[in-house]
């Protein structure tokens, strides 16, 4: 019943908002918003890259954060040339071999495993501990913007999931496979297949 409620919430509120966002806001403005939201997540990437002993990613993310800080992240001075891995506390827990746990559909945050949900909460708490009150308020205000922005980017995938005979299972499979590739790299499924052979 809760999954039906979340789907209704998405289709009646979030999806129309995201469609209006795409149809009324020029691409250049949407790109600036996306850049800014990514910039706001960069401190978490820096901290978790350091925790995972990934020195190169820590340095690159730090440099990109400082450079783009000149525009509060709205403009990417690097033109997306510096590729950084998006590390979060969920991926740090994965490196420590903490199990994924059950799959959840969290209101406003979307699909998560228990490990990733714990990581998201920890990342938010860490940001609030190292940031000023103004940055914390800005981050809180951006949660709905981030939701609409992400929903607009995933519109086709989400509609495809809703049209499947079992949307919950398809969403779970889609999320977990993409998350494992993000956490463990593209070789994750190759390694799993080799172990099965």
PDB file of C-alpha atoms in Angstrom:
ATOM      1  CA  UNK A   1       0.000   0.000   0.000  1.00  0.00           C
ATOM      2  CA  UNK A   2       2.856   2.396   0.832  1.00  0.00           C
ATOM      3  CA  UNK A   3       4.411   1.764  -2.616  1.00  0.00           C
ATOM      4  CA  UNK A   4       1.102   2.691  -4.267  1.00  0.00           C
ATOM      5  CA  UNK A   5       0.988   5.867  -2.148  1.00  0.00           C
ATOM      6  CA  UNK A   6       4.569   6.804  -3.149  1.00  0.00           C
ATOM      7  CA  UNK A   7       3.783   6.207  -6.806  1.00  0.00           C
ATOM      8  CA  UNK A   8       0.655   8.384  -6.533  1.00  0.00           C
ATOM      9  CA  UNK A   9       2.729  11.095  -4.810  1.00  0.00           C
ATOM     10  CA  UNK A  10       5.265  10.946  -7.630  1.00  0.00           C
ATOM     11  CA  UNK A  11       2.699  10.944 -10.424  1.00  0.00           C
ATOM     12  CA  UNK A  12       0.447  13.618  -8.932  1.00  0.00           C
ATOM     13  CA  UNK A  13       3.068  16.051  -7.589  1.00  0.00           C
ATOM     14  CA  UNK A  14       6.724  15.320  -8.379  1.00  0.00           C
ATOM     15  CA  UNK A  15       6.307  14.251 -12.011  1.00  0.00           C
ATOM     16  CA  UNK A  16       4.168  17.278 -13.033  1.00  0.00           C
ATOM     17  CA  UNK A  17       6.605  19.598 -11.244  1.00  0.00           C
ATOM     18  CA  UNK A  18       9.559  18.024 -13.029  1.00  0.00           C
ATOM     19  CA  UNK A  19       7.770  18.250 -16.414  1.00  0.00           C
ATOM     20  CA  UNK A  20       6.968  21.920 -15.788  1.00  0.00           C
ATOM     21  CA  UNK A  21      10.588  22.473 -14.744  1.00  0.00           C
ATOM     22  CA  UNK A  22      11.876  21.013 -18.035  1.00  0.00           C
ATOM     23  CA  UNK A  23       9.255  22.758 -20.191  1.00  0.00           C
ATOM     24  CA  UNK A  24       9.528  26.233 -18.670  1.00  0.00           C
ATOM     25  CA  UNK A  25      13.142  26.584 -17.492  1.00  0.00           C
ATOM     26  CA  UNK A  26      15.802  26.960 -20.221  1.00  0.00           C
ATOM     27  CA  UNK A  27      18.423  24.211 -20.426  1.00  0.00           C
ATOM     28  CA  UNK A  28      21.270  26.589 -19.506  1.00  0.00           C
ATOM     29  CA  UNK A  29      19.517  27.508 -16.244  1.00  0.00           C
ATOM     30  CA  UNK A  30      18.742  23.846 -15.456  1.00  0.00           C
ATOM     31  CA  UNK A  31      22.398  23.014 -16.123  1.00  0.00           C
ATOM     32  CA  UNK A  32      23.490  25.733 -13.697  1.00  0.00           C
ATOM     33  CA  UNK A  33      21.138  24.369 -11.037  1.00  0.00           C
ATOM     34  CA  UNK A  34      22.485  20.832 -11.571  1.00  0.00           C
ATOM     35  CA  UNK A  35      26.057  22.136 -11.361  1.00  0.00           C
ATOM     36  CA  UNK A  36      25.276  23.895  -8.088  1.00  0.00           C
ATOM     37  CA  UNK A  37      23.602  20.828  -6.556  1.00  0.00           C
ATOM     38  CA  UNK A  38      26.614  18.692  -7.500  1.00  0.00           C
ATOM     39  CA  UNK A  39      28.949  21.322  -6.013  1.00  0.00           C
ATOM     40  CA  UNK A  40      26.981  21.217  -2.736  1.00  0.00           C
ATOM     41  CA  UNK A  41      27.592  17.430  -2.575  1.00  0.00           C
ATOM     42  CA  UNK A  42      31.349  17.749  -3.180  1.00  0.00           C
ATOM     43  CA  UNK A  43      32.401  18.129   0.511  1.00  0.00           C
ATOM     44  CA  UNK A  44      30.862  14.700   1.165  1.00  0.00           C
ATOM     45  CA  UNK A  45      32.819  13.289  -1.796  1.00  0.00           C
ATOM     46  CA  UNK A  46      36.053  14.786  -0.404  1.00  0.00           C
ATOM     47  CA  UNK A  47      35.519  13.365   3.108  1.00  0.00           C
ATOM     48  CA  UNK A  48      34.500   9.901   1.889  1.00  0.00           C
ATOM     49  CA  UNK A  49      37.307   9.721  -0.676  1.00  0.00           C
ATOM     50  CA  UNK A  50      39.738  10.439   2.175  1.00  0.00           C
ATOM     51  CA  UNK A  51      38.084   7.791   4.380  1.00  0.00           C
ATOM     52  CA  UNK A  52      38.452   5.296   1.524  1.00  0.00           C
ATOM     53  CA  UNK A  53      42.139   6.245   1.152  1.00  0.00           C
ATOM     54  CA  UNK A  54      41.531   7.418  -2.428  1.00  0.00           C
ATOM     55  CA  UNK A  55      44.091  10.247  -2.470  1.00  0.00           C
ATOM     56  CA  UNK A  56      43.694  11.118  -6.163  1.00  0.00           C
ATOM     57  CA  UNK A  57      39.911  11.529  -5.907  1.00  0.00           C
ATOM     58  CA  UNK A  58      40.289  13.546  -2.686  1.00  0.00           C
ATOM     59  CA  UNK A  59      42.690  15.997  -4.349  1.00  0.00           C
ATOM     60  CA  UNK A  60      40.682  16.295  -7.586  1.00  0.00           C
ATOM     61  CA  UNK A  61      37.376  16.808  -5.738  1.00  0.00           C
ATOM     62  CA  UNK A  62      38.968  19.397  -3.429  1.00  0.00           C
ATOM     63  CA  UNK A  63      40.457  21.329  -6.355  1.00  0.00           C
ATOM     64  CA  UNK A  64      37.181  21.241  -8.285  1.00  0.00           C
ATOM     65  CA  UNK A  65      35.222  22.345  -5.220  1.00  0.00           C
ATOM     66  CA  UNK A  66      37.500  25.338  -4.620  1.00  0.00           C
ATOM     67  CA  UNK A  67      37.576  26.342  -8.298  1.00  0.00           C
ATOM     68  CA  UNK A  68      33.816  26.166  -8.768  1.00  0.00           C
ATOM     69  CA  UNK A  69      33.295  27.836  -5.392  1.00  0.00           C
ATOM     70  CA  UNK A  70      34.026  31.107  -7.204  1.00  0.00           C
ATOM     71  CA  UNK A  71      30.501  30.833  -8.679  1.00  0.00           C
ATOM     72  CA  UNK A  72      28.973  28.851  -5.767  1.00  0.00           C
ATOM     73  CA  UNK A  73      28.982  25.927  -8.160  1.00  0.00           C
ATOM     74  CA  UNK A  74      26.513  27.435 -10.635  1.00  0.00           C
ATOM     75  CA  UNK A  75      29.189  27.506 -13.341  1.00  0.00           C
ATOM     76  CA  UNK A  76      31.611  24.649 -13.944  1.00  0.00           C
ATOM     77  CA  UNK A  77      34.916  26.393 -14.708  1.00  0.00           C
ATOM     78  CA  UNK A  78      36.420  22.983 -15.388  1.00  0.00           C
ATOM     79  CA  UNK A  79      33.853  22.243 -18.148  1.00  0.00           C
ATOM     80  CA  UNK A  80      33.441  18.760 -16.640  1.00  0.00           C
ATOM     81  CA  UNK A  81      36.948  17.773 -17.788  1.00  0.00           C
ATOM     82  CA  UNK A  82      38.046  16.583 -14.342  1.00  0.00           C
ATOM     83  CA  UNK A  83      36.276  13.322 -13.647  1.00  0.00           C
ATOM     84  CA  UNK A  84      35.741  12.569  -9.973  1.00  0.00           C
ATOM     85  CA  UNK A  85      34.164   9.435  -8.528  1.00  0.00           C
ATOM     86  CA  UNK A  86      31.045  10.250  -6.513  1.00  0.00           C
ATOM     87  CA  UNK A  87      31.898   8.782  -3.130  1.00  0.00           C
ATOM     88  CA  UNK A  88      29.435   8.905  -0.247  1.00  0.00           C
ATOM     89  CA  UNK A  89      29.252   7.334   3.196  1.00  0.00           C
ATOM     90  CA  UNK A  90      27.197   4.456   1.781  1.00  0.00           C
ATOM     91  CA  UNK A  91      30.134   3.576  -0.483  1.00  0.00           C
ATOM     92  CA  UNK A  92      32.526   3.954   2.478  1.00  0.00           C
ATOM     93  CA  UNK A  93      30.423   1.449   4.435  1.00  0.00           C
ATOM     94  CA  UNK A  94      30.501  -0.872   1.391  1.00  0.00           C
ATOM     95  CA  UNK A  95      34.322  -0.706   1.355  1.00  0.00           C
ATOM     96  CA  UNK A  96      34.188  -1.799   5.017  1.00  0.00           C
ATOM     97  CA  UNK A  97      32.086  -4.810   3.915  1.00  0.00           C
ATOM     98  CA  UNK A  98      28.926  -3.612   5.675  1.00  0.00           C
ATOM     99  CA  UNK A  99      26.003  -5.544   4.099  1.00  0.00           C
ATOM    100  CA  UNK A 100      23.507  -3.672   1.912  1.00  0.00           C
ATOM    101  CA  UNK A 101      20.536  -4.658   4.033  1.00  0.00           C
ATOM    102  CA  UNK A 102      16.906  -4.579   2.847  1.00  0.00           C
ATOM    103  CA  UNK A 103      15.726  -2.414  -0.031  1.00  0.00           C
ATOM    104  CA  UNK A 104      13.614   0.613   0.955  1.00  0.00           C
ATOM    105  CA  UNK A 105      11.489   3.179  -0.859  1.00  0.00           C
ATOM    106  CA  UNK A 106      12.111   6.336   1.201  1.00  0.00           C
ATOM    107  CA  UNK A 107       9.714   9.270   0.707  1.00  0.00           C
ATOM    108  CA  UNK A 108      11.419  12.200  -1.080  1.00  0.00           C
ATOM    109  CA  UNK A 109      14.773  10.366  -1.138  1.00  0.00           C
ATOM    110  CA  UNK A 110      13.627   7.539  -3.406  1.00  0.00           C
ATOM    111  CA  UNK A 111      15.024   3.995  -3.487  1.00  0.00           C
ATOM    112  CA  UNK A 112      17.781   3.097  -1.026  1.00  0.00           C
ATOM    113  CA  UNK A 113      19.237   0.084   0.707  1.00  0.00           C
ATOM    114  CA  UNK A 114      19.515   0.353   4.487  1.00  0.00           C
ATOM    115  CA  UNK A 115      23.278   0.854   4.109  1.00  0.00           C
ATOM    116  CA  UNK A 116      22.818   3.691   1.608  1.00  0.00           C
ATOM    117  CA  UNK A 117      20.062   5.310   3.684  1.00  0.00           C
ATOM    118  CA  UNK A 118      22.376   5.256   6.722  1.00  0.00           C
ATOM    119  CA  UNK A 119      25.090   6.760   4.524  1.00  0.00           C
ATOM    120  CA  UNK A 120      22.769   9.534   3.312  1.00  0.00           C
ATOM    121  CA  UNK A 121      21.813  10.467   6.880  1.00  0.00           C
ATOM    122  CA  UNK A 122      25.490  10.435   7.933  1.00  0.00           C
ATOM    123  CA  UNK A 123      26.526  12.579   4.945  1.00  0.00           C
ATOM    124  CA  UNK A 124      23.846  15.174   5.802  1.00  0.00           C
ATOM    125  CA  UNK A 125      24.905  15.170   9.458  1.00  0.00           C
ATOM    126  CA  UNK A 126      28.581  15.557   8.532  1.00  0.00           C
ATOM    127  CA  UNK A 127      27.773  18.472   6.223  1.00  0.00           C
ATOM    128  CA  UNK A 128      25.817  20.206   9.005  1.00  0.00           C
ATOM    129  CA  UNK A 129      28.720  19.718  11.425  1.00  0.00           C
ATOM    130  CA  UNK A 130      31.345  21.299   9.143  1.00  0.00           C
ATOM    131  CA  UNK A 131      29.170  23.970   7.498  1.00  0.00           C
ATOM    132  CA  UNK A 132      27.843  27.326   8.524  1.00  0.00           C
ATOM    133  CA  UNK A 133      24.160  27.841   9.394  1.00  0.00           C
ATOM    134  CA  UNK A 134      23.603  29.654   6.090  1.00  0.00           C
ATOM    135  CA  UNK A 135      24.986  26.689   4.104  1.00  0.00           C
ATOM    136  CA  UNK A 136      22.858  24.279   6.157  1.00  0.00           C
ATOM    137  CA  UNK A 137      19.718  26.316   5.462  1.00  0.00           C
ATOM    138  CA  UNK A 138      20.614  26.488   1.767  1.00  0.00           C
ATOM    139  CA  UNK A 139      21.148  22.714   1.659  1.00  0.00           C
ATOM    140  CA  UNK A 140      17.780  22.117   3.356  1.00  0.00           C
ATOM    141  CA  UNK A 141      16.021  24.486   0.939  1.00  0.00           C
ATOM    142  CA  UNK A 142      17.570  22.674  -2.019  1.00  0.00           C
ATOM    143  CA  UNK A 143      16.158  19.241  -1.149  1.00  0.00           C
ATOM    144  CA  UNK A 144      12.930  19.784  -3.159  1.00  0.00           C
ATOM    145  CA  UNK A 145      14.892  21.376  -6.031  1.00  0.00           C
ATOM    146  CA  UNK A 146      17.230  18.394  -6.052  1.00  0.00           C
ATOM    147  CA  UNK A 147      14.244  16.021  -6.099  1.00  0.00           C
ATOM    148  CA  UNK A 148      12.678  17.774  -9.104  1.00  0.00           C
ATOM    149  CA  UNK A 149      16.041  18.028 -10.899  1.00  0.00           C
ATOM    150  CA  UNK A 150      16.815  14.317 -10.469  1.00  0.00           C
ATOM    151  CA  UNK A 151      13.244  13.335 -11.388  1.00  0.00           C
ATOM    152  CA  UNK A 152      13.482  15.325 -14.640  1.00  0.00           C
ATOM    153  CA  UNK A 153      16.724  13.531 -15.590  1.00  0.00           C
ATOM    154  CA  UNK A 154      15.269  10.087 -14.868  1.00  0.00           C
ATOM    155  CA  UNK A 155      11.806  10.692 -16.345  1.00  0.00           C
ATOM    156  CA  UNK A 156      12.065   8.078 -19.137  1.00  0.00           C
ATOM    157  CA  UNK A 157      13.547   5.425 -16.847  1.00  0.00           C
ATOM    158  CA  UNK A 158      10.872   5.971 -14.194  1.00  0.00           C
ATOM    159  CA  UNK A 159       8.015   5.838 -16.717  1.00  0.00           C
ATOM    160  CA  UNK A 160       9.509   2.611 -18.098  1.00  0.00           C
ATOM    161  CA  UNK A 161       9.535   1.163 -14.566  1.00  0.00           C
ATOM    162  CA  UNK A 162       5.899   2.184 -13.941  1.00  0.00           C
ATOM    163  CA  UNK A 163       4.818   0.447 -17.167  1.00  0.00           C
ATOM    164  CA  UNK A 164       6.359  -2.880 -16.151  1.00  0.00           C
ATOM    165  CA  UNK A 165       4.173  -5.670 -14.678  1.00  0.00           C
ATOM    166  CA  UNK A 166       6.017  -5.427 -11.326  1.00  0.00           C
ATOM    167  CA  UNK A 167       7.264  -1.829 -10.837  1.00  0.00           C
ATOM    168  CA  UNK A 168       8.629  -2.485  -7.328  1.00  0.00           C
ATOM    169  CA  UNK A 169      10.858  -5.373  -8.444  1.00  0.00           C
ATOM    170  CA  UNK A 170      12.037  -3.469 -11.510  1.00  0.00           C
ATOM    171  CA  UNK A 171      12.858  -0.367  -9.425  1.00  0.00           C
ATOM    172  CA  UNK A 172      14.735  -2.526  -6.913  1.00  0.00           C
ATOM    173  CA  UNK A 173      16.730  -4.257  -9.660  1.00  0.00           C
ATOM    174  CA  UNK A 174      17.462  -0.959 -11.475  1.00  0.00           C
ATOM    175  CA  UNK A 175      18.602   0.788  -8.290  1.00  0.00           C
ATOM    176  CA  UNK A 176      20.722  -2.048  -6.893  1.00  0.00           C
ATOM    177  CA  UNK A 177      22.515  -2.784 -10.177  1.00  0.00           C
ATOM    178  CA  UNK A 178      23.326   0.892 -10.794  1.00  0.00           C
ATOM    179  CA  UNK A 179      24.359   1.412  -7.179  1.00  0.00           C
ATOM    180  CA  UNK A 180      26.705  -1.592  -7.203  1.00  0.00           C
ATOM    181  CA  UNK A 181      28.368  -0.365 -10.390  1.00  0.00           C
ATOM    182  CA  UNK A 182      28.722   3.087  -8.796  1.00  0.00           C
ATOM    183  CA  UNK A 183      30.222   1.673  -5.584  1.00  0.00           C
ATOM    184  CA  UNK A 184      32.345  -1.197  -6.909  1.00  0.00           C
ATOM    185  CA  UNK A 185      33.034  -0.059 -10.486  1.00  0.00           C
ATOM    186  CA  UNK A 186      32.199  -1.457 -13.910  1.00  0.00           C
ATOM    187  CA  UNK A 187      34.101  -4.673 -13.176  1.00  0.00           C
ATOM    188  CA  UNK A 188      31.682  -5.699 -10.382  1.00  0.00           C
ATOM    189  CA  UNK A 189      29.441  -7.895 -12.556  1.00  0.00           C
ATOM    190  CA  UNK A 190      32.417  -9.280 -14.511  1.00  0.00           C
ATOM    191  CA  UNK A 191      34.020 -10.379 -11.222  1.00  0.00           C
ATOM    192  CA  UNK A 192      30.749 -11.945 -10.051  1.00  0.00           C
ATOM    193  CA  UNK A 193      30.348 -13.831 -13.346  1.00  0.00           C
ATOM    194  CA  UNK A 194      33.942 -15.086 -13.192  1.00  0.00           C
ATOM    195  CA  UNK A 195      33.360 -16.443  -9.672  1.00  0.00           C
ATOM    196  CA  UNK A 196      30.307 -18.326 -10.907  1.00  0.00           C
ATOM    197  CA  UNK A 197      32.193 -19.957 -13.796  1.00  0.00           C
TER     198      UNK A 197
END
